[in-house]
Amino acid sequence: MGSPQFPGDGKYELRLHALAANPKIAARVHFRGHSEDPASALRDADIALHTSLRPEPFGQVIVEAMAAGTPIVAASNAGAIEWLTPGSDCTTYTMGDARGLARQVSHLLAQPDEARRIAKNARLTAESLSVKEIGPRIENELIVAAGPSA
């Protein structure tokens, strides 16, 4: 899903397309490109993978997938892990470890009850990160950081 967003990502996308052309998996891998309705695309997915090769401070796609009720596999050393609970609202692998990623995907596909439990918890985590919930927390942090008014 999606399309390259950063300089140099086009080469990575081409590599992914070449790997996905393998006859063993070609029928099961779909590249959807840019979507104006990512929530719908994420609801249709069995699992959402966050496979960034560089740490990201928040990872918006992770929250979007969680809000859509889609189980997430994310890199354990990505910035987003700070607000996730592996084993509860996501599963993790070490960034760049393709075998580890494959193990997590295989596990969720083989354990649909666990995938549903993780997706349910993920939705709750996403709700706690909504603007309605997080806005007042940020505002309070800014007030505390500013200190007493003169």
Coordinates of N, CA and C in Angstrom, one line a residue:
M1 N 0.8 -1.2 0.0 CA 0.0 0.0 0.0 C 0.9 1.2 0.0
G2 N 0.4 2.3 -0.5 CA 1.1 3.5 -0.5 C 2.1 3.6 -1.7
S3 N 2.9 4.6 -1.7 CA 3.9 4.8 -2.7 C 5.1 5.5 -2.1
P4 N 6.2 5.5 -2.8 CA 7.4 6.1 -2.2 C 7.2 7.6 -1.7
Q5 N 7.6 7.9 -0.6 CA 7.5 9.2 0.0 C 8.8 10.0 0.2
F6 N 9.9 9.3 0.2 CA 11.2 9.9 0.5 C 12.2 9.6 -0.7
P7 N 13.1 10.5 -0.9 CA 14.1 10.3 -1.9 C 14.8 9.0 -1.7
G8 N 15.0 8.2 -2.8 CA 15.7 7.0 -2.8 C 14.7 5.8 -2.5
D9 N 13.5 6.0 -2.1 CA 12.5 4.9 -1.9 C 12.1 4.3 -3.1
G10 N 12.2 4.9 -4.3 CA 11.8 4.3 -5.5 C 12.5 3.0 -5.8
K11 N 13.8 3.0 -5.5 CA 14.6 1.8 -5.7 C 14.1 0.7 -4.9
Y12 N 13.8 1.0 -3.6 CA 13.3 0.0 -2.7 C 11.9 -0.5 -3.2
E13 N 11.1 0.3 -3.7 CA 9.8 -0.1 -4.2 C 10.0 -1.1 -5.4
L14 N 10.9 -0.8 -6.3 CA 11.2 -1.6 -7.4 C 11.7 -3.0 -6.9
R15 N 12.6 -3.0 -5.9 CA 13.0 -4.3 -5.3 C 11.9 -5.1 -4.8
L16 N 11.0 -4.4 -4.1 CA 9.8 -5.1 -3.5 C 8.9 -5.7 -4.6
H17 N 8.7 -5.0 -5.7 CA 8.0 -5.5 -6.8 C 8.6 -6.8 -7.4
A18 N 10.0 -6.7 -7.6 CA 10.7 -7.8 -8.1 C 10.6 -9.1 -7.2
L19 N 10.7 -8.8 -5.9 CA 10.5 -10.0 -5.0 C 9.1 -10.5 -5.0
A20 N 8.1 -9.7 -5.1 CA 6.7 -10.1 -5.1 C 6.4 -10.8 -6.4
A21 N 7.2 -10.7 -7.4 CA 6.9 -11.4 -8.6 C 7.2 -12.9 -8.5
N22 N 7.8 -13.4 -7.5 CA 8.1 -14.8 -7.2 C 6.8 -15.6 -7.3
P23 N 6.7 -16.6 -8.2 CA 5.4 -17.3 -8.4 C 4.8 -17.9 -7.1
K24 N 5.7 -18.1 -6.1 CA 5.2 -18.7 -4.8 C 4.3 -17.7 -4.1
I25 N 4.5 -16.4 -4.3 CA 3.7 -15.4 -3.5 C 3.0 -14.4 -4.4
A26 N 3.2 -14.4 -5.7 CA 2.7 -13.3 -6.6 C 1.2 -13.2 -6.4
A27 N 0.4 -14.2 -6.3 CA -1.0 -14.1 -6.2 C -1.5 -13.6 -4.8
R28 N -0.6 -13.5 -3.9 CA -1.0 -13.1 -2.5 C -0.5 -11.7 -2.2
V29 N 0.3 -11.1 -3.0 CA 0.9 -9.8 -2.7 C 0.3 -8.8 -3.7
H30 N -0.3 -7.7 -3.1 CA -0.9 -6.7 -3.9 C -0.3 -5.3 -3.6
F31 N 0.1 -4.6 -4.6 CA 0.5 -3.2 -4.4 C -0.6 -2.3 -4.8
R32 N -1.2 -1.6 -3.9 CA -2.3 -0.8 -4.2 C -2.0 0.7 -4.6
G33 N -0.8 1.1 -4.4 CA -0.4 2.5 -4.7 C -1.1 3.4 -3.7
H34 N -1.0 4.7 -4.1 CA -1.6 5.8 -3.2 C -3.1 5.6 -3.1
S35 N -3.6 5.8 -1.9 CA -5.1 5.7 -1.7 C -5.6 6.9 -1.0
E36 N -6.7 7.4 -1.5 CA -7.4 8.6 -0.9 C -8.2 8.1 0.3
D37 N -8.4 6.8 0.4 CA -9.2 6.2 1.5 C -8.4 5.1 2.2
P38 N -7.3 5.5 2.9 CA -6.4 4.4 3.5 C -7.2 3.6 4.6
A39 N -8.1 4.2 5.3 CA -8.9 3.4 6.3 C -9.6 2.2 5.6
S40 N -10.2 2.4 4.5 CA -10.9 1.3 3.8 C -9.8 0.2 3.4
A41 N -8.7 0.6 2.8 CA -7.7 -0.3 2.4 C -7.2 -1.1 3.6
L42 N -7.0 -0.4 4.7 CA -6.4 -1.1 5.9 C -7.4 -2.0 6.5
R43 N -8.7 -1.7 6.4 CA -9.8 -2.6 6.9 C -9.8 -3.9 6.1
D44 N -9.5 -3.8 4.8 CA -9.5 -5.0 4.0 C -8.2 -5.8 4.2
A45 N -7.2 -5.3 4.8 CA -6.0 -6.1 5.0 C -6.1 -7.1 6.1
D46 N -5.4 -8.2 6.0 CA -5.3 -9.2 7.0 C -4.3 -8.7 8.1
I47 N -3.2 -8.1 7.7 CA -2.2 -7.6 8.6 C -1.6 -6.4 8.0
A48 N -1.2 -5.4 8.8 CA -0.5 -4.3 8.3 C 0.9 -4.4 8.8
L49 N 1.9 -4.2 7.8 CA 3.3 -4.2 8.1 C 3.9 -2.8 8.1
H50 N 4.6 -2.5 9.1 CA 5.4 -1.3 9.1 C 6.8 -1.6 9.0
T51 N 7.3 -1.5 7.7 CA 8.6 -2.1 7.4 C 9.7 -1.0 7.1
S52 N 9.5 0.2 7.7 CA 10.5 1.2 7.4 C 11.9 0.8 7.7
L53 N 12.8 1.2 6.9 CA 14.2 0.9 7.1 C 15.0 2.0 7.9
R54 N 14.2 3.0 8.4 CA 14.8 4.0 9.3 C 13.8 4.3 10.3
P55 N 14.2 4.6 11.6 CA 13.3 4.9 12.6 C 12.4 6.1 12.3
E56 N 11.2 6.0 12.7 CA 10.3 7.1 12.5 C 9.7 7.5 13.9
P57 N 9.6 8.8 14.1 CA 9.2 9.2 15.5 C 7.7 8.9 15.8
F58 N 6.8 8.7 14.9 CA 5.5 8.4 15.2 C 4.9 7.3 14.4
G59 N 5.0 7.4 13.1 CA 4.4 6.3 12.3 C 2.9 6.4 12.1
Q60 N 2.5 7.4 11.4 CA 1.0 7.6 11.2 C 0.3 6.4 10.7
V61 N 0.9 5.7 9.8 CA 0.3 4.5 9.1 C 0.0 3.4 10.2
I62 N 0.8 3.4 11.2 CA 0.6 2.4 12.3 C -0.7 2.7 13.0
V63 N -0.9 4.0 13.4 CA -2.2 4.4 14.1 C -3.4 4.2 13.1
E64 N -3.2 4.5 11.9 CA -4.3 4.4 10.9 C -4.7 2.9 10.9
A65 N -3.8 2.0 10.8 CA -4.1 0.6 10.7 C -4.7 0.1 12.0
M66 N -4.2 0.6 13.1 CA -4.8 0.2 14.4 C -6.2 0.6 14.5
A67 N -6.5 1.9 14.1 CA -7.8 2.4 14.2 C -8.8 1.6 13.3
A68 N -8.2 1.1 12.2 CA -9.1 0.3 11.3 C -9.3 -1.1 11.8
G69 N -8.6 -1.5 12.9 CA -8.8 -2.8 13.5 C -8.0 -3.9 12.8
T70 N -6.8 -3.5 12.3 CA -6.0 -4.4 11.6 C -4.7 -4.6 12.4
P71 N -4.4 -5.9 12.7 CA -3.2 -6.2 13.5 C -2.0 -5.7 12.8
I72 N -1.0 -5.2 13.6 CA 0.2 -4.6 13.1 C 1.4 -5.4 13.5
V73 N 2.4 -5.4 12.5 CA 3.7 -5.9 12.8 C 4.6 -4.8 12.5
A74 N 5.3 -4.3 13.6 CA 6.2 -3.1 13.5 C 7.6 -3.5 13.9
A75 N 8.5 -2.7 13.5 CA 9.9 -2.9 13.9 C 10.1 -2.5 15.4
S76 N 10.8 -3.3 16.1 CA 10.9 -3.1 17.6 C 11.8 -1.9 17.9
N77 N 12.6 -1.5 16.9 CA 13.4 -0.3 17.2 C 13.0 0.9 16.5
A78 N 11.7 0.9 16.1 CA 11.1 2.1 15.5 C 10.6 3.0 16.6
G79 N 10.5 4.3 16.3 CA 10.1 5.3 17.3 C 8.7 5.0 17.8
A80 N 7.8 4.4 17.0 CA 6.4 4.2 17.4 C 6.3 3.2 18.5
I81 N 7.3 2.4 18.7 CA 7.3 1.4 19.8 C 7.1 2.0 21.2
E82 N 7.5 3.2 21.3 CA 7.3 3.9 22.6 C 5.9 4.0 23.1
W83 N 4.9 4.0 22.2 CA 3.5 4.0 22.6 C 2.8 2.8 22.3
L84 N 3.5 1.7 21.9 CA 2.8 0.4 21.6 C 3.2 -0.6 22.7
T85 N 2.5 -1.7 22.8 CA 2.8 -2.7 23.8 C 2.9 -4.0 23.0
P86 N 4.1 -4.4 22.7 CA 4.2 -5.7 21.9 C 3.6 -6.9 22.6
G87 N 2.9 -7.7 21.8 CA 2.2 -8.8 22.4 C 0.8 -8.5 22.8
S88 N 0.5 -7.2 23.0 CA -0.9 -6.8 23.3 C -1.5 -6.1 22.2
D89 N -1.0 -5.0 21.6 CA -1.6 -4.3 20.5 C -0.8 -4.3 19.2
C90 N 0.3 -5.1 19.2 CA 1.1 -5.3 18.0 C 2.0 -6.4 18.2
T91 N 2.7 -6.8 17.2 CA 3.8 -7.8 17.3 C 5.0 -7.0 16.7
T92 N 6.2 -7.5 17.0 CA 7.4 -6.7 16.5 C 8.4 -7.7 16.0
Y93 N 9.3 -7.1 15.2 CA 10.5 -7.8 14.7 C 11.6 -6.7 14.7
T94 N 12.9 -7.2 14.6 CA 14.0 -6.2 14.5 C 14.1 -5.6 13.1
M95 N 14.1 -4.3 13.0 CA 14.2 -3.6 11.8 C 15.3 -4.2 10.8
G96 N 14.9 -4.5 9.6 CA 15.8 -5.1 8.6 C 15.9 -6.6 8.7
D97 N 15.3 -7.3 9.7 CA 15.3 -8.7 9.8 C 14.1 -9.3 9.1
A98 N 14.3 -9.6 7.8 CA 13.2 -10.2 6.9 C 12.7 -11.5 7.5
R99 N 13.6 -12.3 8.0 CA 13.1 -13.6 8.5 C 12.3 -13.4 9.8
G100 N 12.7 -12.5 10.6 CA 11.9 -12.2 11.8 C 10.5 -11.6 11.4
L101 N 10.5 -10.7 10.4 CA 9.2 -10.2 9.9 C 8.3 -11.3 9.4
A102 N 8.9 -12.2 8.6 CA 8.2 -13.4 8.1 C 7.6 -14.2 9.2
R103 N 8.4 -14.5 10.3 CA 7.9 -15.3 11.4 C 6.7 -14.6 12.0
Q104 N 6.7 -13.3 12.2 CA 5.6 -12.6 12.9 C 4.4 -12.7 12.0
V105 N 4.5 -12.5 10.7 CA 3.4 -12.6 9.8 C 2.8 -14.0 9.8
S106 N 3.7 -15.0 9.7 CA 3.2 -16.4 9.7 C 2.5 -16.7 11.0
H107 N 3.0 -16.2 12.1 CA 2.4 -16.5 13.4 C 1.0 -15.9 13.4
L108 N 0.8 -14.7 13.0 CA -0.5 -14.1 13.0 C -1.5 -14.8 12.1
L109 N -1.0 -15.2 10.9 CA -1.9 -15.9 10.0 C -2.3 -17.2 10.5
A110 N -1.4 -17.9 11.2 CA -1.7 -19.2 11.8 C -2.5 -19.2 13.0
Q111 N -2.5 -18.0 13.7 CA -3.3 -17.8 14.9 C -4.3 -16.7 14.8
P112 N -5.4 -17.0 14.1 CA -6.4 -15.9 13.9 C -7.0 -15.3 15.1
D113 N -7.1 -16.2 16.2 CA -7.7 -15.6 17.4 C -6.8 -14.6 18.0
E114 N -5.5 -14.9 18.0 CA -4.5 -13.9 18.5 C -4.5 -12.7 17.7
A115 N -4.5 -12.8 16.4 CA -4.6 -11.7 15.5 C -5.8 -10.8 15.8
R116 N -6.9 -11.4 16.1 CA -8.1 -10.6 16.4 C -8.0 -9.9 17.8
R117 N -7.3 -10.6 18.7 CA -7.1 -10.0 20.1 C -6.2 -8.8 19.9
I118 N -5.1 -8.9 19.1 CA -4.2 -7.8 18.9 C -4.9 -6.7 18.2
A119 N -5.7 -7.0 17.2 CA -6.4 -6.0 16.5 C -7.4 -5.2 17.4
K120 N -8.0 -5.9 18.3 CA -9.0 -5.3 19.2 C -8.2 -4.3 20.2
N121 N -7.1 -4.8 20.7 CA -6.3 -4.0 21.6 C -5.7 -2.8 20.8
A122 N -5.3 -3.0 19.6 CA -4.8 -2.0 18.8 C -5.8 -0.8 18.6
R123 N -7.0 -1.2 18.4 CA -8.1 -0.2 18.2 C -8.2 0.7 19.4
L124 N -8.1 0.0 20.6 CA -8.2 0.8 21.9 C -7.0 1.7 22.0
T125 N -5.8 1.3 21.6 CA -4.7 2.1 21.7 C -4.8 3.3 20.7
A126 N -5.3 3.0 19.5 CA -5.5 4.1 18.6 C -6.5 5.1 19.1
E127 N -7.6 4.7 19.8 CA -8.5 5.6 20.4 C -7.9 6.5 21.4
S128 N -6.9 6.0 22.1 CA -6.2 6.8 23.2 C -5.3 7.8 22.5
L129 N -5.0 7.7 21.2 CA -4.1 8.6 20.5 C -4.9 9.5 19.6
S130 N -6.2 9.5 19.7 CA -7.0 10.4 18.9 C -6.8 11.9 19.3
V131 N -7.2 12.8 18.4 CA -7.0 14.2 18.7 C -7.9 14.6 20.0
K132 N -9.0 14.0 20.1 CA -9.9 14.2 21.2 C -9.3 13.8 22.5
E133 N -8.5 12.7 22.5 CA -7.9 12.3 23.7 C -6.5 12.9 24.0
I134 N -5.7 13.0 22.9 CA -4.3 13.5 23.1 C -4.2 15.0 23.1
G135 N -5.2 15.7 22.5 CA -5.1 17.2 22.5 C -5.0 17.8 23.9
P136 N -5.9 17.4 24.8 CA -5.9 18.0 26.2 C -4.6 17.6 26.9
R137 N -4.0 16.4 26.6 CA -2.8 16.0 27.3 C -1.6 16.8 26.8
I138 N -1.6 17.1 25.5 CA -0.5 18.0 24.9 C -0.7 19.4 25.5
E139 N -1.9 19.9 25.6 CA -2.1 21.2 26.1 C -1.6 21.3 27.5
N140 N -1.9 20.3 28.3 CA -1.5 20.3 29.7 C 0.0 20.2 29.8
E141 N 0.7 19.5 29.0 CA 2.1 19.4 29.0 C 2.7 20.8 28.6
L142 N 2.1 21.5 27.7 CA 2.6 22.8 27.3 C 2.4 23.8 28.5
I143 N 1.3 23.7 29.2 CA 1.1 24.6 30.3 C 2.1 24.3 31.4
V144 N 2.4 23.0 31.7 CA 3.4 22.7 32.7 C 4.7 23.2 32.3
A145 N 5.1 23.0 31.0 CA 6.4 23.4 30.5 C 6.6 24.9 30.6
A146 N 5.5 25.6 30.3 CA 5.6 27.1 30.4 C 5.8 27.6 31.8
G147 N 5.4 26.9 32.8 CA 5.5 27.3 34.2 C 4.4 28.3 34.5
P148 N 4.5 28.8 35.8 CA 3.5 29.7 36.3 C 3.5 31.0 35.4
S149 N 2.3 31.5 35.2 CA 2.2 32.8 34.4 C 2.5 34.0 35.4
A150 N 3.0 35.0 34.8 CA 3.4 36.2 35.6 C 2.2 37.0 35.9

